JSON list of C-alpha atoms in Angstrom, two decimals:
[
{"chain": "A", "resi": 1, "resn": "UNK", "atom": "CA", "xyz": [-27.82, -33.65, -10.61]},
{"chain": "A", "resi": 2, "resn": "UNK", "atom": "CA", "xyz": [-29.64, -31.31, -8.17]},
{"chain": "A", "resi": 3, "resn": "UNK", "atom": "CA", "xyz": [-32.09, -32.99, -6.03]},
{"chain": "A", "resi": 4, "resn": "UNK", "atom": "CA", "xyz": [-34.53, -30.36, -7.22]},
{"chain": "A", "resi": 5, "resn": "UNK", "atom": "CA", "xyz": [-34.16, -31.65, -10.88]},
{"chain": "A", "resi": 6, "resn": "UNK", "atom": "CA", "xyz": [-37.10, -32.70, -12.81]},
{"chain": "A", "resi": 7, "resn": "UNK", "atom": "CA", "xyz": [-36.92, -36.32, -13.30]},
{"chain": "A", "resi": 8, "resn": "UNK", "atom": "CA", "xyz": [-38.45, -37.58, -16.57]},
{"chain": "A", "resi": 9, "resn": "UNK", "atom": "CA", "xyz": [-39.02, -41.49, -16.75]},
{"chain": "A", "resi": 10, "resn": "UNK", "atom": "CA", "xyz": [-38.01, -43.07, -20.21]},
{"chain": "A", "resi": 11, "resn": "UNK", "atom": "CA", "xyz": [-40.19, -46.21, -19.58]},
{"chain": "A", "resi": 12, "resn": "UNK", "atom": "CA", "xyz": [-38.60, -49.34, -21.15]},
{"chain": "A", "resi": 13, "resn": "UNK", "atom": "CA", "xyz": [-36.72, -48.17, -24.03]},
{"chain": "A", "resi": 14, "resn": "UNK", "atom": "CA", "xyz": [-35.02, -51.42, -24.74]},
{"chain": "A", "resi": 15, "resn": "UNK", "atom": "CA", "xyz": [-38.40, -53.00, -26.09]},
{"chain": "A", "resi": 16, "resn": "UNK", "atom": "CA", "xyz": [-40.79, -49.88, -26.46]},
{"chain": "A", "resi": 17, "resn": "UNK", "atom": "CA", "xyz": [-38.38, -47.60, -28.71]},
{"chain": "A", "resi": 18, "resn": "UNK", "atom": "CA", "xyz": [-38.87, -48.85, -32.01]},
{"chain": "A", "resi": 19, "resn": "UNK", "atom": "CA", "xyz": [-39.88, -45.68, -33.71]},
{"chain": "A", "resi": 20, "resn": "UNK", "atom": "CA", "xyz": [-37.58, -43.28, -32.11]},
{"chain": "A", "resi": 21, "resn": "UNK", "atom": "CA", "xyz": [-39.98, -42.20, -29.57]},
{"chain": "A", "resi": 22, "resn": "UNK", "atom": "CA", "xyz": [-37.08, -42.06, -27.21]},
{"chain": "A", "resi": 23, "resn": "UNK", "atom": "CA", "xyz": [-36.80, -38.63, -28.65]},
{"chain": "A", "resi": 24, "resn": "UNK", "atom": "CA", "xyz": [-39.57, -37.36, -26.73]},
{"chain": "A", "resi": 25, "resn": "UNK", "atom": "CA", "xyz": [-37.79, -37.52, -23.27]},
{"chain": "A", "resi": 26, "resn": "UNK", "atom": "CA", "xyz": [-34.82, -35.63, -24.81]},
{"chain": "A", "resi": 27, "resn": "UNK", "atom": "CA", "xyz": [-37.00, -32.88, -26.12]},
{"chain": "A", "resi": 28, "resn": "UNK", "atom": "CA", "xyz": [-38.69, -32.41, -22.71]},
{"chain": "A", "resi": 29, "resn": "UNK", "atom": "CA", "xyz": [-35.16, -32.70, -21.07]},
{"chain": "A", "resi": 30, "resn": "UNK", "atom": "CA", "xyz": [-33.82, -29.89, -23.44]},
{"chain": "A", "resi": 31, "resn": "UNK", "atom": "CA", "xyz": [-36.81, -27.43, -23.23]},
{"chain": "A", "resi": 32, "resn": "UNK", "atom": "CA", "xyz": [-36.42, -27.21, -19.53]},
{"chain": "A", "resi": 33, "resn": "UNK", "atom": "CA", "xyz": [-32.54, -26.80, -19.73]},
{"chain": "A", "resi": 34, "resn": "UNK", "atom": "CA", "xyz": [-33.06, -23.95, -21.89]},
{"chain": "A", "resi": 35, "resn": "UNK", "atom": "CA", "xyz": [-34.96, -22.33, -19.30]},
{"chain": "A", "resi": 36, "resn": "UNK", "atom": "CA", "xyz": [-32.38, -23.02, -16.81]},
{"chain": "A", "resi": 37, "resn": "UNK", "atom": "CA", "xyz": [-34.41, -25.44, -15.06]},
{"chain": "A", "resi": 38, "resn": "UNK", "atom": "CA", "xyz": [-32.14, -28.82, -14.03]},
{"chain": "A", "resi": 39, "resn": "UNK", "atom": "CA", "xyz": [-33.58, -31.93, -15.52]},
{"chain": "A", "resi": 40, "resn": "UNK", "atom": "CA", "xyz": [-32.84, -35.75, -15.82]},
{"chain": "A", "resi": 41, "resn": "UNK", "atom": "CA", "xyz": [-33.88, -38.57, -17.98]},
{"chain": "A", "resi": 42, "resn": "UNK", "atom": "CA", "xyz": [-34.20, -41.61, -15.83]},
{"chain": "A", "resi": 43, "resn": "UNK", "atom": "CA", "xyz": [-33.88, -44.83, -18.03]},
{"chain": "A", "resi": 44, "resn": "UNK", "atom": "CA", "xyz": [-36.08, -47.77, -16.84]},
{"chain": "A", "resi": 45, "resn": "UNK", "atom": "CA", "xyz": [-35.36, -50.96, -18.44]},
{"chain": "A", "resi": 46, "resn": "UNK", "atom": "CA", "xyz": [-36.59, -54.48, -18.00]},
{"chain": "A", "resi": 47, "resn": "UNK", "atom": "CA", "xyz": [-33.94, -55.03, -15.38]},
{"chain": "A", "resi": 48, "resn": "UNK", "atom": "CA", "xyz": [-35.39, -52.12, -13.40]},
{"chain": "A", "resi": 49, "resn": "UNK", "atom": "CA", "xyz": [-38.68, -52.01, -11.28]},
{"chain": "A", "resi": 50, "resn": "UNK", "atom": "CA", "xyz": [-40.51, -48.72, -12.23]},
{"chain": "A", "resi": 51, "resn": "UNK", "atom": "CA", "xyz": [-40.26, -46.16, -9.53]},
{"chain": "A", "resi": 52, "resn": "UNK", "atom": "CA", "xyz": [-43.48, -43.99, -8.81]},
{"chain": "A", "resi": 53, "resn": "UNK", "atom": "CA", "xyz": [-41.46, -40.97, -7.59]},
{"chain": "A", "resi": 54, "resn": "UNK", "atom": "CA", "xyz": [-40.76, -39.52, -11.02]},
{"chain": "A", "resi": 55, "resn": "UNK", "atom": "CA", "xyz": [-42.19, -36.18, -12.13]},
{"chain": "A", "resi": 56, "resn": "UNK", "atom": "CA", "xyz": [-43.23, -37.34, -15.71]},
{"chain": "A", "resi": 57, "resn": "UNK", "atom": "CA", "xyz": [-42.99, -40.31, -17.74]},
{"chain": "A", "resi": 58, "resn": "UNK", "atom": "CA", "xyz": [-42.97, -41.34, -21.44]},
{"chain": "A", "resi": 59, "resn": "UNK", "atom": "CA", "xyz": [-43.34, -44.52, -23.42]},
{"chain": "A", "resi": 60, "resn": "UNK", "atom": "CA", "xyz": [-42.89, -45.47, -26.83]},
{"chain": "A", "resi": 61, "resn": "UNK", "atom": "CA", "xyz": [-44.03, -47.72, -29.73]},
{"chain": "A", "resi": 62, "resn": "UNK", "atom": "CA", "xyz": [-43.19, -51.28, -30.35]},
{"chain": "A", "resi": 63, "resn": "UNK", "atom": "CA", "xyz": [-43.75, -54.58, -31.93]},
{"chain": "A", "resi": 64, "resn": "UNK", "atom": "CA", "xyz": [-46.01, -57.27, -30.55]},
{"chain": "A", "resi": 65, "resn": "UNK", "atom": "CA", "xyz": [-43.44, -59.55, -28.79]},
{"chain": "A", "resi": 66, "resn": "UNK", "atom": "CA", "xyz": [-42.13, -56.27, -27.20]},
{"chain": "A", "resi": 67, "resn": "UNK", "atom": "CA", "xyz": [-45.62, -55.11, -26.09]},
{"chain": "A", "resi": 68, "resn": "UNK", "atom": "CA", "xyz": [-46.10, -58.38, -24.15]},
{"chain": "A", "resi": 69, "resn": "UNK", "atom": "CA", "xyz": [-42.56, -58.10, -22.38]},
{"chain": "A", "resi": 70, "resn": "UNK", "atom": "CA", "xyz": [-43.65, -54.30, -21.38]},
{"chain": "A", "resi": 71, "resn": "UNK", "atom": "CA", "xyz": [-47.26, -55.28, -20.33]},
{"chain": "A", "resi": 72, "resn": "UNK", "atom": "CA", "xyz": [-45.61, -58.19, -18.00]},
{"chain": "A", "resi": 73, "resn": "UNK", "atom": "CA", "xyz": [-43.11, -55.64, -16.67]},
{"chain": "A", "resi": 74, "resn": "UNK", "atom": "CA", "xyz": [-45.66, -52.79, -15.87]},
{"chain": "A", "resi": 75, "resn": "UNK", "atom": "CA", "xyz": [-47.99, -55.28, -14.14]},
{"chain": "A", "resi": 76, "resn": "UNK", "atom": "CA", "xyz": [-45.16, -56.61, -11.94]},
{"chain": "A", "resi": 77, "resn": "UNK", "atom": "CA", "xyz": [-43.84, -53.37, -11.28]},
{"chain": "A", "resi": 78, "resn": "UNK", "atom": "CA", "xyz": [-46.73, -50.84, -10.92]},
{"chain": "A", "resi": 79, "resn": "UNK", "atom": "CA", "xyz": [-44.99, -47.66, -10.52]},
{"chain": "A", "resi": 80, "resn": "UNK", "atom": "CA", "xyz": [-46.34, -46.11, -13.36]},
{"chain": "A", "resi": 81, "resn": "UNK", "atom": "CA", "xyz": [-49.84, -46.87, -12.34]},
{"chain": "A", "resi": 82, "resn": "UNK", "atom": "CA", "xyz": [-49.07, -45.43, -8.97]},
{"chain": "A", "resi": 83, "resn": "UNK", "atom": "CA", "xyz": [-47.70, -42.02, -10.23]},
{"chain": "A", "resi": 84, "resn": "UNK", "atom": "CA", "xyz": [-50.59, -41.82, -12.57]},
{"chain": "A", "resi": 85, "resn": "UNK", "atom": "CA", "xyz": [-53.06, -42.18, -9.90]},
{"chain": "A", "resi": 86, "resn": "UNK", "atom": "CA", "xyz": [-51.38, -39.40, -8.27]},
{"chain": "A", "resi": 87, "resn": "UNK", "atom": "CA", "xyz": [-51.91, -36.98, -11.22]},
{"chain": "A", "resi": 88, "resn": "UNK", "atom": "CA", "xyz": [-48.14, -37.45, -12.59]},
{"chain": "A", "resi": 89, "resn": "UNK", "atom": "CA", "xyz": [-48.36, -36.75, -16.38]},
{"chain": "A", "resi": 90, "resn": "UNK", "atom": "CA", "xyz": [-47.68, -39.90, -18.68]},
{"chain": "A", "resi": 91, "resn": "UNK", "atom": "CA", "xyz": [-47.17, -39.75, -22.32]},
{"chain": "A", "resi": 92, "resn": "UNK", "atom": "CA", "xyz": [-47.83, -42.93, -24.10]},
{"chain": "A", "resi": 93, "resn": "UNK", "atom": "CA", "xyz": [-47.07, -43.01, -27.94]},
{"chain": "A", "resi": 94, "resn": "UNK", "atom": "CA", "xyz": [-48.69, -45.72, -30.30]},
{"chain": "A", "resi": 95, "resn": "UNK", "atom": "CA", "xyz": [-48.41, -49.19, -29.07]},
{"chain": "A", "resi": 96, "resn": "UNK", "atom": "CA", "xyz": [-48.03, -47.93, -25.68]},
{"chain": "A", "resi": 97, "resn": "UNK", "atom": "CA", "xyz": [-51.72, -46.87, -25.91]},
{"chain": "A", "resi": 98, "resn": "UNK", "atom": "CA", "xyz": [-52.61, -50.52, -26.32]},
{"chain": "A", "resi": 99, "resn": "UNK", "atom": "CA", "xyz": [-50.44, -51.79, -23.47]},
{"chain": "A", "resi": 100, "resn": "UNK", "atom": "CA", "xyz": [-52.22, -49.15, -21.32]},
{"chain": "A", "resi": 101, "resn": "UNK", "atom": "CA", "xyz": [-55.42, -50.18, -22.33]},
{"chain": "A", "resi": 102, "resn": "UNK", "atom": "CA", "xyz": [-57.56, -52.88, -20.90]},
{"chain": "A", "resi": 103, "resn": "UNK", "atom": "CA", "xyz": [-56.56, -55.43, -23.83]},
{"chain": "A", "resi": 104, "resn": "UNK", "atom": "CA", "xyz": [-55.33, -55.47, -27.00]},
{"chain": "A", "resi": 105, "resn": "UNK", "atom": "CA", "xyz": [-55.31, -58.06, -30.02]},
{"chain": "A", "resi": 106, "resn": "UNK", "atom": "CA", "xyz": [-51.97, -59.13, -31.59]},
{"chain": "A", "resi": 107, "resn": "UNK", "atom": "CA", "xyz": [-51.83, -59.58, -35.49]},
{"chain": "A", "resi": 108, "resn": "UNK", "atom": "CA", "xyz": [-52.26, -63.33, -34.85]},
{"chain": "A", "resi": 109, "resn": "UNK", "atom": "CA", "xyz": [-55.63, -62.51, -33.26]},
{"chain": "A", "resi": 110, "resn": "UNK", "atom": "CA", "xyz": [-54.63, -63.40, -29.58]},
{"chain": "A", "resi": 111, "resn": "UNK", "atom": "CA", "xyz": [-55.98, -60.96, -27.05]},
{"chain": "A", "resi": 112, "resn": "UNK", "atom": "CA", "xyz": [-53.65, -59.94, -24.41]},
{"chain": "A", "resi": 113, "resn": "UNK", "atom": "CA", "xyz": [-54.64, -58.16, -21.00]},
{"chain": "A", "resi": 114, "resn": "UNK", "atom": "CA", "xyz": [-53.17, -54.47, -20.57]},
{"chain": "A", "resi": 115, "resn": "UNK", "atom": "CA", "xyz": [-52.71, -52.45, -17.49]},
{"chain": "A", "resi": 116, "resn": "UNK", "atom": "CA", "xyz": [-55.99, -50.54, -17.69]},
{"chain": "A", "resi": 117, "resn": "UNK", "atom": "CA", "xyz": [-54.78, -47.03, -17.21]},
{"chain": "A", "resi": 118, "resn": "UNK", "atom": "CA", "xyz": [-56.84, -46.25, -20.27]},
{"chain": "A", "resi": 119, "resn": "UNK", "atom": "CA", "xyz": [-60.51, -47.42, -20.93]},
{"chain": "A", "resi": 120, "resn": "UNK", "atom": "CA", "xyz": [-59.71, -48.38, -24.42]},
{"chain": "A", "resi": 121, "resn": "UNK", "atom": "CA", "xyz": [-59.41, -51.76, -26.24]},
{"chain": "A", "resi": 122, "resn": "UNK", "atom": "CA", "xyz": [-57.49, -52.26, -29.66]},
{"chain": "A", "resi": 123, "resn": "UNK", "atom": "CA", "xyz": [-57.85, -54.69, -32.44]},
{"chain": "A", "resi": 124, "resn": "UNK", "atom": "CA", "xyz": [-56.03, -55.00, -35.89]},
{"chain": "A", "resi": 125, "resn": "UNK", "atom": "CA", "xyz": [-57.32, -52.79, -38.77]},
{"chain": "A", "resi": 126, "resn": "UNK", "atom": "CA", "xyz": [-57.87, -54.58, -42.34]},
{"chain": "A", "resi": 127, "resn": "UNK", "atom": "CA", "xyz": [-55.31, -52.23, -43.66]},
{"chain": "A", "resi": 128, "resn": "UNK", "atom": "CA", "xyz": [-52.25, -50.61, -41.80]},
{"chain": "A", "resi": 129, "resn": "UNK", "atom": "CA", "xyz": [-52.28, -46.99, -41.23]},
{"chain": "A", "resi": 130, "resn": "UNK", "atom": "CA", "xyz": [-49.19, -45.26, -42.67]},
{"chain": "A", "resi": 131, "resn": "UNK", "atom": "CA", "xyz": [-48.70, -41.54, -43.07]},
{"chain": "A", "resi": 132, "resn": "UNK", "atom": "CA", "xyz": [-48.73, -37.93, -41.81]},
{"chain": "A", "resi": 133, "resn": "UNK", "atom": "CA", "xyz": [-51.38, -36.95, -39.48]},
{"chain": "A", "resi": 134, "resn": "UNK", "atom": "CA", "xyz": [-52.70, -33.42, -38.76]},
{"chain": "A", "resi": 135, "resn": "UNK", "atom": "CA", "xyz": [-55.42, -33.28, -35.99]},
{"chain": "A", "resi": 136, "resn": "UNK", "atom": "CA", "xyz": [-56.98, -30.44, -33.96]},
{"chain": "A", "resi": 137, "resn": "UNK", "atom": "CA", "xyz": [-56.59, -30.81, -30.20]},
{"chain": "A", "resi": 138, "resn": "UNK", "atom": "CA", "xyz": [-59.68, -31.15, -27.82]},
{"chain": "A", "resi": 139, "resn": "UNK", "atom": "CA", "xyz": [-57.58, -31.15, -24.71]},
{"chain": "A", "resi": 140, "resn": "UNK", "atom": "CA", "xyz": [-58.08, -28.15, -22.77]},
{"chain": "A", "resi": 141, "resn": "UNK", "atom": "CA", "xyz": [-54.87, -25.86, -22.73]},
{"chain": "A", "resi": 142, "resn": "UNK", "atom": "CA", "xyz": [-53.73, -26.96, -26.32]},
{"chain": "A", "resi": 143, "resn": "UNK", "atom": "CA", "xyz": [-54.59, -24.77, -29.48]},
{"chain": "A", "resi": 144, "resn": "UNK", "atom": "CA", "xyz": [-52.17, -25.60, -31.92]},
{"chain": "A", "resi": 145, "resn": "UNK", "atom": "CA", "xyz": [-52.73, -27.99, -34.48]},
{"chain": "A", "resi": 146, "resn": "UNK", "atom": "CA", "xyz": [-50.84, -31.50, -33.80]},
{"chain": "A", "resi": 147, "resn": "UNK", "atom": "CA", "xyz": [-48.68, -33.14, -36.54]},
{"chain": "A", "resi": 148, "resn": "UNK", "atom": "CA", "xyz": [-47.02, -36.41, -36.47]},
{"chain": "A", "resi": 149, "resn": "UNK", "atom": "CA", "xyz": [-46.52, -39.67, -38.68]},
{"chain": "A", "resi": 150, "resn": "UNK", "atom": "CA", "xyz": [-48.63, -42.77, -37.98]},
{"chain": "A", "resi": 151, "resn": "UNK", "atom": "CA", "xyz": [-47.61, -46.27, -38.50]},
{"chain": "A", "resi": 152, "resn": "UNK", "atom": "CA", "xyz": [-50.03, -48.55, -36.95]},
{"chain": "A", "resi": 153, "resn": "UNK", "atom": "CA", "xyz": [-52.26, -51.46, -37.52]},
{"chain": "A", "resi": 154, "resn": "UNK", "atom": "CA", "xyz": [-54.18, -51.25, -34.30]},
{"chain": "A", "resi": 155, "resn": "UNK", "atom": "CA", "xyz": [-57.86, -49.76, -34.32]},
{"chain": "A", "resi": 156, "resn": "UNK", "atom": "CA", "xyz": [-58.45, -48.19, -30.88]},
{"chain": "A", "resi": 157, "resn": "UNK", "atom": "CA", "xyz": [-61.93, -47.91, -29.33]},
{"chain": "A", "resi": 158, "resn": "UNK", "atom": "CA", "xyz": [-62.40, -45.43, -26.61]},
{"chain": "A", "resi": 159, "resn": "UNK", "atom": "CA", "xyz": [-64.71, -46.47, -23.69]},
{"chain": "A", "resi": 160, "resn": "UNK", "atom": "CA", "xyz": [-66.76, -43.91, -21.69]},
{"chain": "A", "resi": 161, "resn": "UNK", "atom": "CA", "xyz": [-63.88, -42.95, -19.23]},
{"chain": "A", "resi": 162, "resn": "UNK", "atom": "CA", "xyz": [-61.55, -41.99, -22.04]},
{"chain": "A", "resi": 163, "resn": "UNK", "atom": "CA", "xyz": [-61.61, -38.95, -24.23]},
{"chain": "A", "resi": 164, "resn": "UNK", "atom": "CA", "xyz": [-59.97, -38.01, -27.31]},
{"chain": "A", "resi": 165, "resn": "UNK", "atom": "CA", "xyz": [-56.73, -35.62, -27.46]},
{"chain": "A", "resi": 166, "resn": "UNK", "atom": "CA", "xyz": [-57.81, -34.68, -30.97]},
{"chain": "A", "resi": 167, "resn": "UNK", "atom": "CA", "xyz": [-59.95, -34.56, -34.13]},
{"chain": "A", "resi": 168, "resn": "UNK", "atom": "CA", "xyz": [-58.38, -35.94, -37.16]},
{"chain": "A", "resi": 169, "resn": "UNK", "atom": "CA", "xyz": [-58.08, -33.17, -39.90]},
{"chain": "A", "resi": 170, "resn": "UNK", "atom": "CA", "xyz": [-55.72, -35.35, -42.36]},
{"chain": "A", "resi": 171, "resn": "UNK", "atom": "CA", "xyz": [-54.71, -38.91, -41.77]},
{"chain": "A", "resi": 172, "resn": "UNK", "atom": "CA", "xyz": [-56.38, -41.80, -39.98]},
{"chain": "A", "resi": 173, "resn": "UNK", "atom": "CA", "xyz": [-55.90, -41.50, -36.03]},
{"chain": "A", "resi": 174, "resn": "UNK", "atom": "CA", "xyz": [-57.24, -44.28, -33.78]},
{"chain": "A", "resi": 175, "resn": "UNK", "atom": "CA", "xyz": [-58.57, -46.13, -36.89]},
{"chain": "A", "resi": 176, "resn": "UNK", "atom": "CA", "xyz": [-62.11, -47.00, -35.99]},
{"chain": "A", "resi": 177, "resn": "UNK", "atom": "CA", "xyz": [-63.69, -44.71, -38.27]},
{"chain": "A", "resi": 178, "resn": "UNK", "atom": "CA", "xyz": [-64.74, -41.97, -35.63]},
{"chain": "A", "resi": 179, "resn": "UNK", "atom": "CA", "xyz": [-62.46, -39.08, -36.48]},
{"chain": "A", "resi": 180, "resn": "UNK", "atom": "CA", "xyz": [-60.84, -39.20, -33.33]},
{"chain": "A", "resi": 181, "resn": "UNK", "atom": "CA", "xyz": [-56.91, -39.20, -32.63]},
{"chain": "A", "resi": 182, "resn": "UNK", "atom": "CA", "xyz": [-55.37, -40.41, -29.43]},
{"chain": "A", "resi": 183, "resn": "UNK", "atom": "CA", "xyz": [-56.57, -40.79, -25.95]},
{"chain": "A", "resi": 184, "resn": "UNK", "atom": "CA", "xyz": [-56.65, -38.89, -22.68]},
{"chain": "A", "resi": 185, "resn": "UNK", "atom": "CA", "xyz": [-57.70, -40.16, -19.21]},
{"chain": "A", "resi": 186, "resn": "UNK", "atom": "CA", "xyz": [-56.82, -38.14, -16.12]},
{"chain": "A", "resi": 187, "resn": "UNK", "atom": "CA", "xyz": [-52.90, -37.21, -16.32]},
{"chain": "A", "resi": 188, "resn": "UNK", "atom": "CA", "xyz": [-52.10, -39.73, -19.03]},
{"chain": "A", "resi": 189, "resn": "UNK", "atom": "CA", "xyz": [-52.02, -38.88, -22.57]},
{"chain": "A", "resi": 190, "resn": "UNK", "atom": "CA", "xyz": [-51.73, -41.30, -25.58]},
{"chain": "A", "resi": 191, "resn": "UNK", "atom": "CA", "xyz": [-51.32, -40.49, -29.55]},
{"chain": "A", "resi": 192, "resn": "UNK", "atom": "CA", "xyz": [-50.31, -42.51, -32.52]},
{"chain": "A", "resi": 193, "resn": "UNK", "atom": "CA", "xyz": [-48.17, -39.65, -33.73]},
{"chain": "A", "resi": 194, "resn": "UNK", "atom": "CA", "xyz": [-44.50, -40.22, -34.05]},
{"chain": "A", "resi": 195, "resn": "UNK", "atom": "CA", "xyz": [-42.04, -37.76, -34.99]},
{"chain": "A", "resi": 196, "resn": "UNK", "atom": "CA", "xyz": [-40.73, -37.54, -32.40]},
{"chain": "A", "resi": 197, "resn": "UNK", "atom": "CA", "xyz": [-44.18, -36.22, -31.26]},
{"chain": "A", "resi": 198, "resn": "UNK", "atom": "CA", "xyz": [-42.76, -33.70, -29.10]},
{"chain": "A", "resi": 199, "resn": "UNK", "atom": "CA", "xyz": [-40.25, -32.03, -31.66]},
{"chain": "A", "resi": 200, "resn": "UNK", "atom": "CA", "xyz": [-43.07, -31.40, -33.83]},
{"chain": "A", "resi": 201, "resn": "UNK", "atom": "CA", "xyz": [-45.41, -30.19, -30.99]},
{"chain": "A", "resi": 202, "resn": "UNK", "atom": "CA", "xyz": [-43.83, -27.86, -28.55]},
{"chain": "A", "resi": 203, "resn": "UNK", "atom": "CA", "xyz": [-46.98, -26.51, -27.30]},
{"chain": "A", "resi": 204, "resn": "UNK", "atom": "CA", "xyz": [-47.80, -30.22, -26.08]},
{"chain": "A", "resi": 205, "resn": "UNK", "atom": "CA", "xyz": [-44.23, -30.50, -24.58]},
{"chain": "A", "resi": 206, "resn": "UNK", "atom": "CA", "xyz": [-44.80, -27.51, -22.63]},
{"chain": "A", "resi": 207, "resn": "UNK", "atom": "CA", "xyz": [-48.11, -28.50, -21.53]},
{"chain": "A", "resi": 208, "resn": "UNK", "atom": "CA", "xyz": [-46.60, -31.63, -20.17]},
{"chain": "A", "resi": 209, "resn": "UNK", "atom": "CA", "xyz": [-43.79, -29.79, -18.51]},
{"chain": "A", "resi": 210, "resn": "UNK", "atom": "CA", "xyz": [-46.10, -27.45, -16.69]},
{"chain": "A", "resi": 211, "resn": "UNK", "atom": "CA", "xyz": [-48.20, -30.10, -15.54]},
{"chain": "A", "resi": 212, "resn": "UNK", "atom": "CA", "xyz": [-44.85, -31.79, -14.04]},
{"chain": "A", "resi": 213, "resn": "UNK", "atom": "CA", "xyz": [-43.68, -28.84, -12.46]},
{"chain": "A", "resi": 214, "resn": "UNK", "atom": "CA", "xyz": [-46.81, -27.17, -11.10]},
{"chain": "A", "resi": 215, "resn": "UNK", "atom": "CA", "xyz": [-45.49, -23.69, -12.93]},
{"chain": "A", "resi": 216, "resn": "UNK", "atom": "CA", "xyz": [-46.14, -21.69, -15.82]},
{"chain": "A", "resi": 217, "resn": "UNK", "atom": "CA", "xyz": [-43.11, -21.84, -18.04]},
{"chain": "A", "resi": 218, "resn": "UNK", "atom": "CA", "xyz": [-41.62, -18.95, -19.87]},
{"chain": "A", "resi": 219, "resn": "UNK", "atom": "CA", "xyz": [-42.07, -19.10, -23.86]},
{"chain": "A", "resi": 220, "resn": "UNK", "atom": "CA", "xyz": [-39.62, -20.32, -26.01]},
{"chain": "A", "resi": 221, "resn": "UNK", "atom": "CA", "xyz": [-38.98, -18.59, -29.55]},
{"chain": "A", "resi": 222, "resn": "UNK", "atom": "CA", "xyz": [-37.03, -21.38, -31.54]},
{"chain": "A", "resi": 223, "resn": "UNK", "atom": "CA", "xyz": [-37.27, -20.67, -35.10]},
{"chain": "A", "resi": 224, "resn": "UNK", "atom": "CA", "xyz": [-36.06, -24.05, -36.18]},
{"chain": "A", "resi": 225, "resn": "UNK", "atom": "CA", "xyz": [-39.25, -25.75, -34.60]},
{"chain": "A", "resi": 226, "resn": "UNK", "atom": "CA", "xyz": [-41.21, -22.94, -36.06]},
{"chain": "A", "resi": 227, "resn": "UNK", "atom": "CA", "xyz": [-39.88, -23.89, -39.55]},
{"chain": "A", "resi": 228, "resn": "UNK", "atom": "CA", "xyz": [-40.08, -27.88, -38.80]},
{"chain": "A", "resi": 229, "resn": "UNK", "atom": "CA", "xyz": [-43.83, -27.39, -38.16]},
{"chain": "A", "resi": 230, "resn": "UNK", "atom": "CA", "xyz": [-44.47, -24.77, -41.06]},
{"chain": "A", "resi": 231, "resn": "UNK", "atom": "CA", "xyz": [-42.82, -27.59, -43.22]},
{"chain": "A", "resi": 232, "resn": "UNK", "atom": "CA", "xyz": [-44.79, -30.35, -41.88]},
{"chain": "A", "resi": 233, "resn": "UNK", "atom": "CA", "xyz": [-48.11, -28.80, -42.10]},
{"chain": "A", "resi": 234, "resn": "UNK", "atom": "CA", "xyz": [-47.58, -27.60, -45.46]},
{"chain": "A", "resi": 235, "resn": "UNK", "atom": "CA", "xyz": [-46.55, -30.82, -46.77]},
{"chain": "A", "resi": 236, "resn": "UNK", "atom": "CA", "xyz": [-49.66, -32.75, -45.46]}
]
């Protein structure tokens, strides 16, 4: 692997990979390689400290017990927080939003402190949100509708320092009735959309890669990705 390779941190896939969100790191790597840019996925497990020297980080969804493990590990090894403070892009999916927030409540009603990368708090909804989501991005630099599959009971409230990723067109989103989906704070982006998210939303994938590389990337024309997006949008 070249020393100039883009290094993509897959954070705690052993506990935060319940819904196939590990695929986001693979999508990022492949989209770089298709442009002849060397890339490496760095697996960071519970056996590893979290390095702060990577170019981009991804985290996936999980259940309550796994969230606790992740929260303790990220608190003990704050490499992710240090990288985000420097403006390194981070993508957090579903339960990872809750871990990166101030606190979240478990299904049993216990409040667990997060690592406060997001100015958000999360409490259980009365009804679980399950199904396809379509949203209109509100993040500067994104114009294409976002599509994914949500499966969560958490309802996430954004504080004044956090903005939404998108406005819900179809589906539930953050689950607190304000029509917002996801969260953006600094270089950190969170969403409740699985899919894997970046396989279904190539513009967002390239947005993250351009932030990680500091350069404008040549477009990729991939008919199979276009067909996937068309099918998902049509079905929803």
